[in-house]
Tab-separated table of C-alpha atoms in Angstrom:
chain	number	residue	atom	x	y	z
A	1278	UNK	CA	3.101	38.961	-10.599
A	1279	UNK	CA	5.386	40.979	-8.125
A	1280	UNK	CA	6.516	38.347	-6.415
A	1281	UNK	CA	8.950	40.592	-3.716
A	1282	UNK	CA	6.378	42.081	-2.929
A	1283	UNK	CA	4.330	39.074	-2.099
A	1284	UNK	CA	7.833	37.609	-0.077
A	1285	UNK	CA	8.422	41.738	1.664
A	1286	UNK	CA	11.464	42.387	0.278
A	1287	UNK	CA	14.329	42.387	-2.748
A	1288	UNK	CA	16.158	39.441	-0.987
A	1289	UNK	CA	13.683	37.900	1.237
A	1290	UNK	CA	14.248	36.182	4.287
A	1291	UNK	CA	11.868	33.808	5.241
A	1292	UNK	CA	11.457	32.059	7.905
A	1293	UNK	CA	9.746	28.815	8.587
A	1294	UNK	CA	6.859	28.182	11.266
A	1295	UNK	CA	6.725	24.506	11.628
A	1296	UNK	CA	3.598	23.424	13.000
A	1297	UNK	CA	3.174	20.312	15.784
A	1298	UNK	CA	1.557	17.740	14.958
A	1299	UNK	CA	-2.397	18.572	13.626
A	1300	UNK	CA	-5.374	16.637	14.973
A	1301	UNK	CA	-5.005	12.919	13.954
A	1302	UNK	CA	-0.950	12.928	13.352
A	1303	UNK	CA	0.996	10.451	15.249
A	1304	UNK	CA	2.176	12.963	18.471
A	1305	UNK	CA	-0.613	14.773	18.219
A	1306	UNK	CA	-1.466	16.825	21.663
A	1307	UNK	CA	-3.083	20.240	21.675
A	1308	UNK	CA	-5.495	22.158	19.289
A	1309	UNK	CA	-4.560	25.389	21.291
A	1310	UNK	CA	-1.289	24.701	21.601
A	1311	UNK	CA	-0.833	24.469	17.869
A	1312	UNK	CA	-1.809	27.918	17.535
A	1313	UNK	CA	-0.243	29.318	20.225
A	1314	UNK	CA	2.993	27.948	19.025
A	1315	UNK	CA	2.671	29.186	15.676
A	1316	UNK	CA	2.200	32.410	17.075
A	1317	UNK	CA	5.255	32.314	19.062
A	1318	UNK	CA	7.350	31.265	16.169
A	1319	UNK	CA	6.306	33.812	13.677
A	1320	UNK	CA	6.462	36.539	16.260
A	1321	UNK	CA	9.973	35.884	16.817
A	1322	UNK	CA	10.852	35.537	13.035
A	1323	UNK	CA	9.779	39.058	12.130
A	1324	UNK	CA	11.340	40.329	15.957
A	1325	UNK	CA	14.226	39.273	14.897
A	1326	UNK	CA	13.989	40.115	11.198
A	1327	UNK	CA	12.433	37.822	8.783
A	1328	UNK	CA	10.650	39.480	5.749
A	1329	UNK	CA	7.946	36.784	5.573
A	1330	UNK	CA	7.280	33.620	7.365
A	1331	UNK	CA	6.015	30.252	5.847
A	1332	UNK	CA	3.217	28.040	7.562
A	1333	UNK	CA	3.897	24.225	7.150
A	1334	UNK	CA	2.832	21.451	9.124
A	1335	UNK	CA	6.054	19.853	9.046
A	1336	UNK	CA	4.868	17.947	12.602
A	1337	UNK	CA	2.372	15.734	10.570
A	1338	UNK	CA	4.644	12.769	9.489
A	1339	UNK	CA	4.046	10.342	7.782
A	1340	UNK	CA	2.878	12.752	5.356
A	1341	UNK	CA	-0.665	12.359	2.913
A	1342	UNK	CA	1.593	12.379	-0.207
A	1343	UNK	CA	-1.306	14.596	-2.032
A	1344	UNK	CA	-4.383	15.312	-0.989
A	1345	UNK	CA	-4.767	15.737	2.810
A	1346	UNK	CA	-8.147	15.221	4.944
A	1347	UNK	CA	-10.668	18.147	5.266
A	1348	UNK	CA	-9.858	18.554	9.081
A	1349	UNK	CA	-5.997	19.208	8.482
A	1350	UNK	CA	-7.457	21.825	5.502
A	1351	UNK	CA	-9.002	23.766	8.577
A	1352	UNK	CA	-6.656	23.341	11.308
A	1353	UNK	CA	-3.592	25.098	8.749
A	1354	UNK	CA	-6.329	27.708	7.935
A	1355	UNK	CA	-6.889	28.596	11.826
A	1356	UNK	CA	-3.094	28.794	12.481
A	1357	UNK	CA	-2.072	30.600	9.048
A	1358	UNK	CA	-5.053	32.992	10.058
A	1359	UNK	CA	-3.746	33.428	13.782
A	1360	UNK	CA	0.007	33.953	12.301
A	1361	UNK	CA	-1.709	36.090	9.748
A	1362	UNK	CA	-3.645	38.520	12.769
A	1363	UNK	CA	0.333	38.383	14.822
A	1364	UNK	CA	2.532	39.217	12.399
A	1365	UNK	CA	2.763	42.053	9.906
A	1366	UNK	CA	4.821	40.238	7.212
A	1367	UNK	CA	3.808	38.431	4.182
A	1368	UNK	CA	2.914	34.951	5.555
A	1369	UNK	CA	2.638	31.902	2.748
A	1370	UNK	CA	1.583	28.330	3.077
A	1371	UNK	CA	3.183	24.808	2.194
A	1372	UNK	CA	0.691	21.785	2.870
A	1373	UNK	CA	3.155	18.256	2.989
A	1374	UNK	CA	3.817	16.760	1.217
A	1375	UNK	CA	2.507	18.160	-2.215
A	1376	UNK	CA	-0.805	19.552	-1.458
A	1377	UNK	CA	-1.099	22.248	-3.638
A	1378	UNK	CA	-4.726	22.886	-3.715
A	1379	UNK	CA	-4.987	22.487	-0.275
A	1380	UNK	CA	-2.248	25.426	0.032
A	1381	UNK	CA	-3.802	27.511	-2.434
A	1382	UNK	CA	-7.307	27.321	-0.361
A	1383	UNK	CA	-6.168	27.756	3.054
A	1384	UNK	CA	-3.455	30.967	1.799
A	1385	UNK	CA	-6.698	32.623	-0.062
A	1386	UNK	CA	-8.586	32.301	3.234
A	1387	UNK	CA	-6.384	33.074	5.527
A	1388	UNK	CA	-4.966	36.053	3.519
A	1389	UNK	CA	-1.766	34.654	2.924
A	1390	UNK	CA	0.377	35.903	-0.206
A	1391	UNK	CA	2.500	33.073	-1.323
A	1392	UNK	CA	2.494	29.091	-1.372
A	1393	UNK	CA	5.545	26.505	-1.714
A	1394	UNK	CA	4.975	23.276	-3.572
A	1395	UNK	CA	7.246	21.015	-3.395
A	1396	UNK	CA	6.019	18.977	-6.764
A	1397	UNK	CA	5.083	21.631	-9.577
A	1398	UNK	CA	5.787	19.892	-12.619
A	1399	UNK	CA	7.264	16.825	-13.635
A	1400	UNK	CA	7.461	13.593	-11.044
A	1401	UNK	CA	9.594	12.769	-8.227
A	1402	UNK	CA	10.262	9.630	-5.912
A	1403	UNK	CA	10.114	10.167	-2.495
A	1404	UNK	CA	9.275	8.027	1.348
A	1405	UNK	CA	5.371	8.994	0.031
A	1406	UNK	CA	5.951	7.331	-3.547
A	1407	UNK	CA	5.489	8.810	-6.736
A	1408	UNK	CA	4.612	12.237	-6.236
A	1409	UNK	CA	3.264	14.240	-9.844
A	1410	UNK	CA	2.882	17.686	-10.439
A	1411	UNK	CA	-0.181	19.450	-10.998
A	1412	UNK	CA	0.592	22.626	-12.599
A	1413	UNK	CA	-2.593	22.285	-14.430
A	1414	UNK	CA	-4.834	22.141	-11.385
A	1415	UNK	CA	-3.057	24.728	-9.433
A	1416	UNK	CA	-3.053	27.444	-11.702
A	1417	UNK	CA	-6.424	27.054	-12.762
A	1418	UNK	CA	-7.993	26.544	-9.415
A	1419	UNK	CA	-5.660	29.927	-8.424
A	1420	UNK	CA	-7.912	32.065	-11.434
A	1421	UNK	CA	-10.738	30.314	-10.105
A	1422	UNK	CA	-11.177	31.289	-6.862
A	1423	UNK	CA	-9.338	34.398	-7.840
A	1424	UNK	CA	-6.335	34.127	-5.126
A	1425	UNK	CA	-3.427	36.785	-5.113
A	1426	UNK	CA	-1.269	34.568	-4.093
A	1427	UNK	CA	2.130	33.344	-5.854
A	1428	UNK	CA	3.330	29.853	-6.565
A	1429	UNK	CA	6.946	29.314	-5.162
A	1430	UNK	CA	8.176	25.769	-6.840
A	1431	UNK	CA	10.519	23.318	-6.019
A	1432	UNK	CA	13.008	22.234	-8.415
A	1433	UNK	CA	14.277	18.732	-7.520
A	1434	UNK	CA	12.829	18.773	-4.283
A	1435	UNK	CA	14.543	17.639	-1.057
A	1436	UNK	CA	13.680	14.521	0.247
A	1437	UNK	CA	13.484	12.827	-3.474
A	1438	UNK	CA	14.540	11.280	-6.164
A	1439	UNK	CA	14.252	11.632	-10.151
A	1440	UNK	CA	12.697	9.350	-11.923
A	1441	UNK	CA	15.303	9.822	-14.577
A	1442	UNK	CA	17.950	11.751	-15.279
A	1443	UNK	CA	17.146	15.216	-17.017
A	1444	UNK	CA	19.310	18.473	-17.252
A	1445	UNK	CA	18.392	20.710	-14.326
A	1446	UNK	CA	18.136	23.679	-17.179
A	1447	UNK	CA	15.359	21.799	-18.582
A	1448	UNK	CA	13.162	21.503	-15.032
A	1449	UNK	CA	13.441	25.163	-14.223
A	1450	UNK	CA	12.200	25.891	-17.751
A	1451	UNK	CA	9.559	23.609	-17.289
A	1452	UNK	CA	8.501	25.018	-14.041
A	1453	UNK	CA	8.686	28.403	-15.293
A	1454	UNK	CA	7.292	27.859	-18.821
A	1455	UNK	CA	4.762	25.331	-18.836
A	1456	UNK	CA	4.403	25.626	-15.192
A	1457	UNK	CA	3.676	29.269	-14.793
A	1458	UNK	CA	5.346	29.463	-11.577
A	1459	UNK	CA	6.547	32.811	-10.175
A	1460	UNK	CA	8.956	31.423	-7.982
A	1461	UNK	CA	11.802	29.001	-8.082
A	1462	UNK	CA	13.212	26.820	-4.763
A	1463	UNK	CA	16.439	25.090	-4.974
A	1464	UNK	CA	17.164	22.991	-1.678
A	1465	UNK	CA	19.672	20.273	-0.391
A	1466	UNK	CA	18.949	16.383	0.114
A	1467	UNK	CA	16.972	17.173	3.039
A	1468	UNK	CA	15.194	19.071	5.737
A	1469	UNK	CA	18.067	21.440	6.891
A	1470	UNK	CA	21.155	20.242	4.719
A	1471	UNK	CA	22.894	22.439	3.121
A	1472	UNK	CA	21.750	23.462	-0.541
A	1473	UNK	CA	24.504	22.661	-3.502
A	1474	UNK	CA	26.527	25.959	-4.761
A	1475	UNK	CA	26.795	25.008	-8.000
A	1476	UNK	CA	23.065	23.440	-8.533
A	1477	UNK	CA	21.864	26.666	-7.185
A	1478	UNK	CA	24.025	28.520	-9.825
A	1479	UNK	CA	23.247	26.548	-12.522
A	1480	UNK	CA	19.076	26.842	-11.421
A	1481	UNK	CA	20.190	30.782	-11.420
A	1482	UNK	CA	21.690	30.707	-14.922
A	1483	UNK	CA	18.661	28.823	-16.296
A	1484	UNK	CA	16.406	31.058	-14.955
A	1485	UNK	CA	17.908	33.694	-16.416
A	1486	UNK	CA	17.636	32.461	-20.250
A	1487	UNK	CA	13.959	32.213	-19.390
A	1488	UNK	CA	12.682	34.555	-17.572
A	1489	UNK	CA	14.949	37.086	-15.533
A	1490	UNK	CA	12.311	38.187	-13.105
A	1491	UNK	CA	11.108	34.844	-11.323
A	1492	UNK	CA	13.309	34.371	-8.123
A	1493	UNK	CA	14.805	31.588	-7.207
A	1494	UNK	CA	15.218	30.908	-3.384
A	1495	UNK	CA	17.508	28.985	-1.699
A	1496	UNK	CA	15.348	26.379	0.051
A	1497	UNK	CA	17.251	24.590	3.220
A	1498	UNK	CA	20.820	24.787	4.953
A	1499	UNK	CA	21.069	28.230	5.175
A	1500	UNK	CA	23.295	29.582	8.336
A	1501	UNK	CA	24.674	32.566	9.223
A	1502	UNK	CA	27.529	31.530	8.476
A	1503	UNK	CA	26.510	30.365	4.398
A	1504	UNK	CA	23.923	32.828	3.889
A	1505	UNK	CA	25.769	35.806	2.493
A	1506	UNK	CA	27.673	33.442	-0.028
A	1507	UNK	CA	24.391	31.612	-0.939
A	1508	UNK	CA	22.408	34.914	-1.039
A	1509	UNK	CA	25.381	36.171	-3.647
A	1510	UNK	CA	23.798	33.752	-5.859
A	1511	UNK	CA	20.338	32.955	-5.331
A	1512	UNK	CA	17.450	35.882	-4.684
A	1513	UNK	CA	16.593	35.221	-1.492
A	1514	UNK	CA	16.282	32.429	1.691
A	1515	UNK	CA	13.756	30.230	3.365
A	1516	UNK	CA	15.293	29.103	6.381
A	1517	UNK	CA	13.779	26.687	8.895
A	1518	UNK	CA	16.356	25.109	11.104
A	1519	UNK	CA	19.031	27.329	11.512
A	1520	UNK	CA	16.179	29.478	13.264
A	1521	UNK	CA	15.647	27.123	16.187
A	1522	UNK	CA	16.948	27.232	19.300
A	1523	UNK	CA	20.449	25.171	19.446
A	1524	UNK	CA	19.754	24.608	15.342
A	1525	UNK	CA	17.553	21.634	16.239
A	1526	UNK	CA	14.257	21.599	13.833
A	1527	UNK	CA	11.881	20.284	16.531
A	1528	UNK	CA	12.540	23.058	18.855
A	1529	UNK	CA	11.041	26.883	19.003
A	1530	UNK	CA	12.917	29.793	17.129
A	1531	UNK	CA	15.353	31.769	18.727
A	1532	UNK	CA	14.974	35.155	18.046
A	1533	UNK	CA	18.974	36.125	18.812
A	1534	UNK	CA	19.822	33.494	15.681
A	1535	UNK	CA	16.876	34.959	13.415
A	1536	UNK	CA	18.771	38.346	14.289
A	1537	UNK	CA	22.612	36.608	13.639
A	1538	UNK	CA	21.537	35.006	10.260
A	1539	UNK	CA	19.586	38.273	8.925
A	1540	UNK	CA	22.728	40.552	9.957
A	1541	UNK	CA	24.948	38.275	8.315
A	1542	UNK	CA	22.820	38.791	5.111
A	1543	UNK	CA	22.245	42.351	5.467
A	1544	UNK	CA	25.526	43.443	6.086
A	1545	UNK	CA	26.613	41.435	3.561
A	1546	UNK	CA	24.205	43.485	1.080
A	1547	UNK	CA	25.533	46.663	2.662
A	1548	UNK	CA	29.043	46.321	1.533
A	1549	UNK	CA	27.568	45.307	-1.965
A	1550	UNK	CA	25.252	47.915	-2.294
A	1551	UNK	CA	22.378	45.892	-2.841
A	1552	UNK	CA	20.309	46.253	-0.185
A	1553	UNK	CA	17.288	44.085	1.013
């Protein structure tokens, strides 16, 4: 599976559209608003130079730790289909906290090209409990319902804990070997902390003894002023907070910091000759 071309570019930026709160979450105010929102958000990721943007309905805490309710299945389909219709970028789809069927269904629907799950393989703890992976189920259901769409998974996902310890070279294989996924995420200890050099090198240099050609994106804390350091590393960016106006994760994106952190990375490629 081409997975740039499912993220719109060598190096991808991506930036996050975090919805509000969905029908029945705590907070919860407008159906309309929701979309409208979204809208807003992905419009000024691409104006100000994302290569794809990534639905998530990061306003829904406490999160369903698996399998979320029907309703919140249709209100991420509406907004990833109104972001879809707004933006002309790849758009994917993360359903909190490890959804992954629910992901896979509303990106096939919506036309999205890419998913996140947090919990691919193995088991983590986290403020939900025990979350498992379900490799087996995902992948399957994806040749079922015969969805384009590429699996982006976490390894040692924020916000958790291992069970036990296990060398990190041994979870990307895992992920990438008896997971099948296409895409790696390595992240910090949580929603917009900054992602560990080294873990992030060592994730790169285990990729590479398997397979070469799955991409491994750095997953939270990226700023303008880290990116082109991380991005000398890792294969590309998903970036959430750093995006928002005065780098608070509750508030809209600013499009001037989409532009500062994508010029930091792009000129940064520029003097490497790599390009993105």
């Amino acid at each position: 599976m081409d997975v740039e071309a499912r993220l719109g570019a060598e190096s991808p930026v991506v930036g996050m559209v975090h919805l509000p709160p969905l029908p029945g979450a705590p907070e919860y105010e407008d159906r309309e608003g929701i979309r409208e929102r979204a809208v807003a958000d992905a419009e000024a990721l691409v104006a100000g130079g994302a290569d794809a943007v990534l639905v998530e309905n990061f306003g829904d805490a406490p999160f369903y730790p698996e399998d979320v309710p029907d309703h919140v299945v249709a209100e991420m389909t509406a907004a990833t289909r109104a972001v879809r219709e707004a933006v002309d970028c790849p758009v994917g789809v993360n359903v909190l906290r490890n959804d992954a069927e629910a992901a896979l269904s509303v990106a096939a629907a919506a036309g999205g090209s890419f998913v996140r799950v947090n919990v691919h393989v193995g088991a983590r703890a986290t403020d939900q409990g025990v979350l498992e992976g379900r490799a087996h189920e995902t992948v399957r259901l994806r040749e079922r319902i015969d969805a384009d769409v590429a699996v982006l998974a976490d390894v040692a996902v924020k916000h958790s804990a291992p069970l036990s310890e296990r060398p990190l070279a041994e979870q990307v294989a895992d992920a990438v070997e008896r997971g099948r996924a296409d895409g790696l995420v390595v992240s910090g200890p949580a929603t917009g902390e900054a992602t560990d050099a080294d873990a992030l090198a060592a994730a790169v240099d285990a990729r590479n003894d398997v397979d070469p050609d799955v991409p491994v994106l750095v997953g939270s804390g990226v700023t303008a002023e880290n990116a082109p350091d991380l991005l000398e590393v890792g294969d590309g960016a998903i970036v959430g907070t750093a995006f928002k106006r005065d780098g608070a994760v509750a508030n809209p994106v600013d499009e001037n910091r989409v532009r500062r952190l994508v010029a930091a990375v792009r000129d940064d490629r520029s003097d490497t000759g790599t390009g993105i």
